[in-house]
Short mmCIF file of C-alpha atoms in Angstrom, two decimals:
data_model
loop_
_atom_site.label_atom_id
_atom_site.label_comp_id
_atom_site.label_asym_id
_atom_site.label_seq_id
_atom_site.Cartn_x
_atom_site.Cartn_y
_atom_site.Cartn_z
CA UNK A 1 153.68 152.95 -23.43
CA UNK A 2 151.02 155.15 -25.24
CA UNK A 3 152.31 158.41 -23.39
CA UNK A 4 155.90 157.93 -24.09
CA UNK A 5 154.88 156.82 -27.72
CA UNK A 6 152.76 160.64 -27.69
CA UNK A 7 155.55 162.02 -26.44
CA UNK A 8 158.43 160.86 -28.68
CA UNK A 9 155.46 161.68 -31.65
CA UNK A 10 154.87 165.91 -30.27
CA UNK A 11 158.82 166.48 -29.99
CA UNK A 12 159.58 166.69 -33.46
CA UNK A 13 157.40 169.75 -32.99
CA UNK A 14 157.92 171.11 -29.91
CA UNK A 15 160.23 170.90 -26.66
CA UNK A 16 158.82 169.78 -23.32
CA UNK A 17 160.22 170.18 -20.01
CA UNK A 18 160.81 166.21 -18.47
CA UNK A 19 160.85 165.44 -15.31
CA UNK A 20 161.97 161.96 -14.00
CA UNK A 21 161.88 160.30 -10.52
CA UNK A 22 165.77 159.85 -9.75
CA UNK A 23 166.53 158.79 -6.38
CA UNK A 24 163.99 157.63 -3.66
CA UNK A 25 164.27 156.85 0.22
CA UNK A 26 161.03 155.41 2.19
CA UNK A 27 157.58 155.62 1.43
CA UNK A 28 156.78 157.40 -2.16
CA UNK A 29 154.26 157.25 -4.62
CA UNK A 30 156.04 156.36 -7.98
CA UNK A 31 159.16 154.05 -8.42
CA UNK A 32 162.52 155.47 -9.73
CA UNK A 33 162.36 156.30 -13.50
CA UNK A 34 158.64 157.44 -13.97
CA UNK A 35 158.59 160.48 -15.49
CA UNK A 36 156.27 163.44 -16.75
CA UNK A 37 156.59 165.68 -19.90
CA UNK A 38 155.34 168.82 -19.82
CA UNK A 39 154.56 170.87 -23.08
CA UNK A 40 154.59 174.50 -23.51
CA UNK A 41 150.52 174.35 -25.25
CA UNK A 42 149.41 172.51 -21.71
CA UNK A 43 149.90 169.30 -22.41
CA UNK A 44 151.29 166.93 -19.97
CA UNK A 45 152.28 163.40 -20.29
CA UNK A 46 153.37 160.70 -17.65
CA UNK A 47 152.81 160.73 -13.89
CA UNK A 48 155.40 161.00 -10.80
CA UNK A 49 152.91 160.02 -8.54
CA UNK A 50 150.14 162.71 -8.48
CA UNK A 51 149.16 164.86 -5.70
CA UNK A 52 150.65 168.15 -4.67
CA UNK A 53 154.10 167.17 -5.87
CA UNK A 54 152.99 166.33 -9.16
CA UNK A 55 151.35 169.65 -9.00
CA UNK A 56 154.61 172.02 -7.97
CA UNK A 57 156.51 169.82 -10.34
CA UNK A 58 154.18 170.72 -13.44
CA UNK A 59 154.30 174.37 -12.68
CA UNK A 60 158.29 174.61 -12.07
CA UNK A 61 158.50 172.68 -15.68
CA UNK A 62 155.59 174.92 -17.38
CA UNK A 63 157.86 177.97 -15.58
CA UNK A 64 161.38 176.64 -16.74
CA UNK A 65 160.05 176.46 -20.29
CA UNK A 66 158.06 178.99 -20.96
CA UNK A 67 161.65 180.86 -19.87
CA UNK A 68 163.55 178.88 -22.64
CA UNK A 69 166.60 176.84 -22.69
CA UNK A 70 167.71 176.01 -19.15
CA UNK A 71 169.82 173.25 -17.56
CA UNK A 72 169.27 170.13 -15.86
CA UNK A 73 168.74 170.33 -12.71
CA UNK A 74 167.79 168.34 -9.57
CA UNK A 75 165.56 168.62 -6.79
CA UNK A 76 165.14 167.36 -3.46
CA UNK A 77 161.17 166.52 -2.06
CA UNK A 78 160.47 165.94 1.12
CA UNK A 79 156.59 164.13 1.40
CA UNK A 80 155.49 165.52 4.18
CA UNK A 81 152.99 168.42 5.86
CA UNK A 82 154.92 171.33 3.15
CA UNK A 83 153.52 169.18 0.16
CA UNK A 84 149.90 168.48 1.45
CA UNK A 85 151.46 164.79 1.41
CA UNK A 86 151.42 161.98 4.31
CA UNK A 87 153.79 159.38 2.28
CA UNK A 88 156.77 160.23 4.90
CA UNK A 89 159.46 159.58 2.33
CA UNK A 90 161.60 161.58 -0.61
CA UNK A 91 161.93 161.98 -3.42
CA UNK A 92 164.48 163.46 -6.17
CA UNK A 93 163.55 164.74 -9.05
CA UNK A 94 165.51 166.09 -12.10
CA UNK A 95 164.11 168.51 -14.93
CA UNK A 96 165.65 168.97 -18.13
CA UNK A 97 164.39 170.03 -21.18
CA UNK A 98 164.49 167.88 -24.28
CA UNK A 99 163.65 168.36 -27.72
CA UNK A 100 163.59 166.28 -31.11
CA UNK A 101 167.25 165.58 -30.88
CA UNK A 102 166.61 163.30 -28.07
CA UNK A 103 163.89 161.13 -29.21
CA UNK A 104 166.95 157.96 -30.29
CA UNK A 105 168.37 158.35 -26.44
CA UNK A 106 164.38 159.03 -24.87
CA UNK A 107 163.17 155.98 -26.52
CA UNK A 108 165.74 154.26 -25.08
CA UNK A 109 165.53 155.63 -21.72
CA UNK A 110 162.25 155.69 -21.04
CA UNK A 111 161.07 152.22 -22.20
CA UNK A 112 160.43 150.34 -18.71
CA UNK A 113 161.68 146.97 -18.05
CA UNK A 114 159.78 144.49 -19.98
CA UNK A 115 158.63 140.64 -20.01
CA UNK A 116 158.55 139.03 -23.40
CA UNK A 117 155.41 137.96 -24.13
CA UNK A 118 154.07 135.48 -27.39
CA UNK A 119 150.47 136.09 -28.05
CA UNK A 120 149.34 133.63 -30.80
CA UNK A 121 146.03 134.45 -32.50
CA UNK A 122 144.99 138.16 -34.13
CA UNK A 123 141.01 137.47 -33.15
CA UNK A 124 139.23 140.01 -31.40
CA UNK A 125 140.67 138.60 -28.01
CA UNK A 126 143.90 139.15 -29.04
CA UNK A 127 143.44 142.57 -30.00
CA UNK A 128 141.76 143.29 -26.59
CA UNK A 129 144.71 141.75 -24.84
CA UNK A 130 147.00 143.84 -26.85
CA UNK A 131 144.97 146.90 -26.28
CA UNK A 132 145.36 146.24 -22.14
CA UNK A 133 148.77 145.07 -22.49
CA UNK A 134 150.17 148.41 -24.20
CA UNK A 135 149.66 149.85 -21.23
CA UNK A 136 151.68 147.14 -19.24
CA UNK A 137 155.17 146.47 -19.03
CA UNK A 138 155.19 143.88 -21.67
CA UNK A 139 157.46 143.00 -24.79
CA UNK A 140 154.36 141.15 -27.31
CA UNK A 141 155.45 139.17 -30.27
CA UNK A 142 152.24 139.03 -31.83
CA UNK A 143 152.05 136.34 -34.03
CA UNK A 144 149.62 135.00 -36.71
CA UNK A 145 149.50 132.65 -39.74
CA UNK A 146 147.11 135.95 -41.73
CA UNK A 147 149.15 138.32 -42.34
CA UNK A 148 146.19 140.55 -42.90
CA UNK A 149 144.86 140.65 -39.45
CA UNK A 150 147.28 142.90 -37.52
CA UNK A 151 146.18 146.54 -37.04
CA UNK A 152 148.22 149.04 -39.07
CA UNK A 153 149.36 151.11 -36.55
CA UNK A 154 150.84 148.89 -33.15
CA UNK A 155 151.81 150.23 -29.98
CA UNK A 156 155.41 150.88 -29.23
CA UNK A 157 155.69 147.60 -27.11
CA UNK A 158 153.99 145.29 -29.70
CA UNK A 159 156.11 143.23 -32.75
CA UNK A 160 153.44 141.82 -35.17
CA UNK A 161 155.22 138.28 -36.73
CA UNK A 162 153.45 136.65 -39.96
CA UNK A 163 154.55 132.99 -39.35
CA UNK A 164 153.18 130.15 -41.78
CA UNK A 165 153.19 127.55 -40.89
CA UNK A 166 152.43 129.20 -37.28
CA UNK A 167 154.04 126.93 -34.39
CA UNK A 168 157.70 128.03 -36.37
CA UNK A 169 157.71 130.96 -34.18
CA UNK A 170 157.71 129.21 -31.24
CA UNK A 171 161.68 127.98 -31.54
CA UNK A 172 162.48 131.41 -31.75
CA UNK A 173 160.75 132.95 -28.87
CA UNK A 174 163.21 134.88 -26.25
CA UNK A 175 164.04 132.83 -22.99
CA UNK A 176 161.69 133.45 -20.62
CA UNK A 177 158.69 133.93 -22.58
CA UNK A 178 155.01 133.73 -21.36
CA UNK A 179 153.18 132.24 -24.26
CA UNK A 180 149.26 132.73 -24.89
CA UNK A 181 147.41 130.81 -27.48
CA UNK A 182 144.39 131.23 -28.92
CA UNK A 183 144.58 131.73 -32.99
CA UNK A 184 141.62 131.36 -34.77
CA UNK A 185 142.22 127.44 -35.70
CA UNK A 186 141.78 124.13 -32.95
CA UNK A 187 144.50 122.74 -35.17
CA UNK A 188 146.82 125.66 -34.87
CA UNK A 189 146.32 125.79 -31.56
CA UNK A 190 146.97 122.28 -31.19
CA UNK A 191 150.42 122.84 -33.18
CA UNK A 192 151.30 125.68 -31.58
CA UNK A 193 151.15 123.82 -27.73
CA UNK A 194 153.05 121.10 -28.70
CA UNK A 195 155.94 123.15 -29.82
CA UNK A 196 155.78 124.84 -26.92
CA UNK A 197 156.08 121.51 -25.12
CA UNK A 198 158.72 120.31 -27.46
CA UNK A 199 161.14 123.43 -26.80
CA UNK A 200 160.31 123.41 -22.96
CA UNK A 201 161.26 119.36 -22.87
CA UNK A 202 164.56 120.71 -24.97
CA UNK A 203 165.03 123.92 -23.09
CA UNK A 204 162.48 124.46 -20.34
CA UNK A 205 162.63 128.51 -20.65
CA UNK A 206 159.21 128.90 -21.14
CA UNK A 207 157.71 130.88 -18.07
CA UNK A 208 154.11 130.07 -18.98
CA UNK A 209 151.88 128.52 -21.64
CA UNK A 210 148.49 129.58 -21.59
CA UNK A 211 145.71 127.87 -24.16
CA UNK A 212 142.26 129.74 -24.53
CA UNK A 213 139.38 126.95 -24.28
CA UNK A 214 137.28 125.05 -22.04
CA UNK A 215 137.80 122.05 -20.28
CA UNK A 216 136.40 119.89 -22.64
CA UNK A 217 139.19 121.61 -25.48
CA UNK A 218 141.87 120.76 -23.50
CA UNK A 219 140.79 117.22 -22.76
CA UNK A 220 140.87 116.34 -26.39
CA UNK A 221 144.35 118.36 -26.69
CA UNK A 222 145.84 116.51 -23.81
CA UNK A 223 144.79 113.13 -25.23
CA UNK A 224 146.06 113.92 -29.09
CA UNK A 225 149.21 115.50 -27.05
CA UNK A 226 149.64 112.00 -25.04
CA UNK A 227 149.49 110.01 -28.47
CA UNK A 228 152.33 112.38 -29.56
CA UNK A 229 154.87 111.45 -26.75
CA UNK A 230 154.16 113.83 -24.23
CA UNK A 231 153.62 113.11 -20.47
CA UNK A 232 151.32 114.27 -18.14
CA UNK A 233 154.08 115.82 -16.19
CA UNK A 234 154.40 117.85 -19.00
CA UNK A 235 150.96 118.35 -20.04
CA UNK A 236 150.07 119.77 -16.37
CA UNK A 237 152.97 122.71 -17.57
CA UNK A 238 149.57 124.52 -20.00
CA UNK A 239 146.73 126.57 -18.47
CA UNK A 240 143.86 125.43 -19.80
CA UNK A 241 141.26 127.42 -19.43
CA UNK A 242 142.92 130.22 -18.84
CA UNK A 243 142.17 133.97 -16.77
CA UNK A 244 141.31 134.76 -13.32
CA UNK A 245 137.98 132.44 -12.76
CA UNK A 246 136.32 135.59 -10.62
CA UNK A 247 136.48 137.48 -13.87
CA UNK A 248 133.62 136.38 -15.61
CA UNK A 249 131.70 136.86 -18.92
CA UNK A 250 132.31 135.87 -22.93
CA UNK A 251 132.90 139.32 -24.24
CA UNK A 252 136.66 139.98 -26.13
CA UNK A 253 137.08 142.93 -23.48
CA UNK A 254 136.19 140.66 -20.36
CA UNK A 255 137.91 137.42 -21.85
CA UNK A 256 141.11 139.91 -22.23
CA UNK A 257 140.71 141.06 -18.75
CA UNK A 258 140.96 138.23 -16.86
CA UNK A 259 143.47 136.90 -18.87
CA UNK A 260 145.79 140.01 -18.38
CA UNK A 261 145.38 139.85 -14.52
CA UNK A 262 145.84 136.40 -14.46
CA UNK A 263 149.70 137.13 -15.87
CA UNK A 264 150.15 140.22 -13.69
CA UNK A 265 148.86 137.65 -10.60
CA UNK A 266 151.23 135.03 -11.80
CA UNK A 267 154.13 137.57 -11.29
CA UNK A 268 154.91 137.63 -14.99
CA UNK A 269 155.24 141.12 -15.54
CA UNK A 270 158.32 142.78 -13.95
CA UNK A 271 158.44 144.30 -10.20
#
């Protein structure tokens, strides 16, 4: 997300050769649609995989641009013994050159398949987990009753949502969402996990609700919850505490961490 969000920001001054993964049979390095930008002051953007093809693929871009306007065109790569590369499989690639006109359609484009994401709570774990998941494939509706706490400049994958009273935004989450909680109130957490166990009861669309805490937390939330209605069939739905247990330490960074590749564990990002 940061490199296509550096890209889309250098076009408006430059053009760049792109090259994208288009076709693939066997063993490869990179899935279809990654892509590399190549700029005619050095810079390069994005990743097809590395190794020697990345290599002959940067220098045919750096060639076809330094050259000036040129058409699409695309290329067939064998990874084998001629590339320096043991993968056995192939790869097609097409290079194109693209300027400022294309930003609209790029954006577009080149945004990988996402997972929408709730992240509840602007604290400094929450801005470590949106640091990590920038780089993730991720939709993040970042949401917080202080307005005032969001960063002013987000990453391209990131929606910052000012919602007072805070659990509102829960009824208005996309299907599917993972949900992470962990604002900088017990009580808004508290409000916040039992509309997320009011809408799955109503809808059950939810793919996860995580609640930052300790045992002991979520003990005292599951016994307010239980005076509220809920069941402990539904109770046993949040992840309390939550992050990979092997991950350890009480930092922001560390906290975010295991969090992160507790969801990419789960299988909640996209394949």
């Amino acid at each position: 997300m940061r490199e296509l969000a550096e890209l889309l920001a250098r076009l408006p001054q430059a053009p760049a050769a792109l090259v994208t993964v288009v076709r693939s049979a066997g063993s490869v390095p990179r899935e279809l649609g990654a892509w590399l930008a190549v700029f005619g002051d050095g810079v390069v953007l994005g990743t097809i995989g590395g190794g020697h093809l990345e290599l002959e693929a940067i220098e045919r871009a750096r060639a076809a641009l330094a050259a000036g306007p040129f058409e699409p065109e695309e290329r067939r790569c064998a990874l084998g013994p001629s590339l320096g590369q043991c993968c056995g499989g192939v790869v097609w690639l097409r290079q194109e050159r693209i300027e400022a006109a294309h930003i609209e359609a790029l954006r577009t484009r080149l945004m990988p398949a996402t997972r929408p994401l709730a992240l509840f709570g602007g604290g400094h774990v929450g801005r470590a987990i949106v640091r990590l998941l920038e780089e993730l494939p991720f939709a993040v509706r970042w949401v917080d009753s202080r307005d005032e706490v969001f960063p002013a400049v987000l990453p391209l994958n990131v929606q910052a949502e000012h919602s007072d009273p805070v659990q509102a935004a829960v009824a208005e989450l996309p299907a599917g969402s993972a949900v992470l909680v962990m604002s900088f109130s017990h009580a808004e957490d508290l409000e916040v996990i039992a509309a997320c166990l009011a809408r799955q009861r109503e809808r059950g669309d939810l793919s996860h609700i995580g609640l930052i805490g300790s045992r002991t937390k979520w003990a005292r939330f599951g016994h307010r919850l239980a005076e509220r209605g809920f069941s402990q069939a539904e109770l046993a739905r949040v992840s309390c505490p939550i992050g990979l247990p092997e991950i350890r330490g009480k930092q922001p960074a560390v906290v975010a961490l295991a969090v992160v590749a507790e969801l990419l564990a789960l299988g909640l990002a996209p394949g």
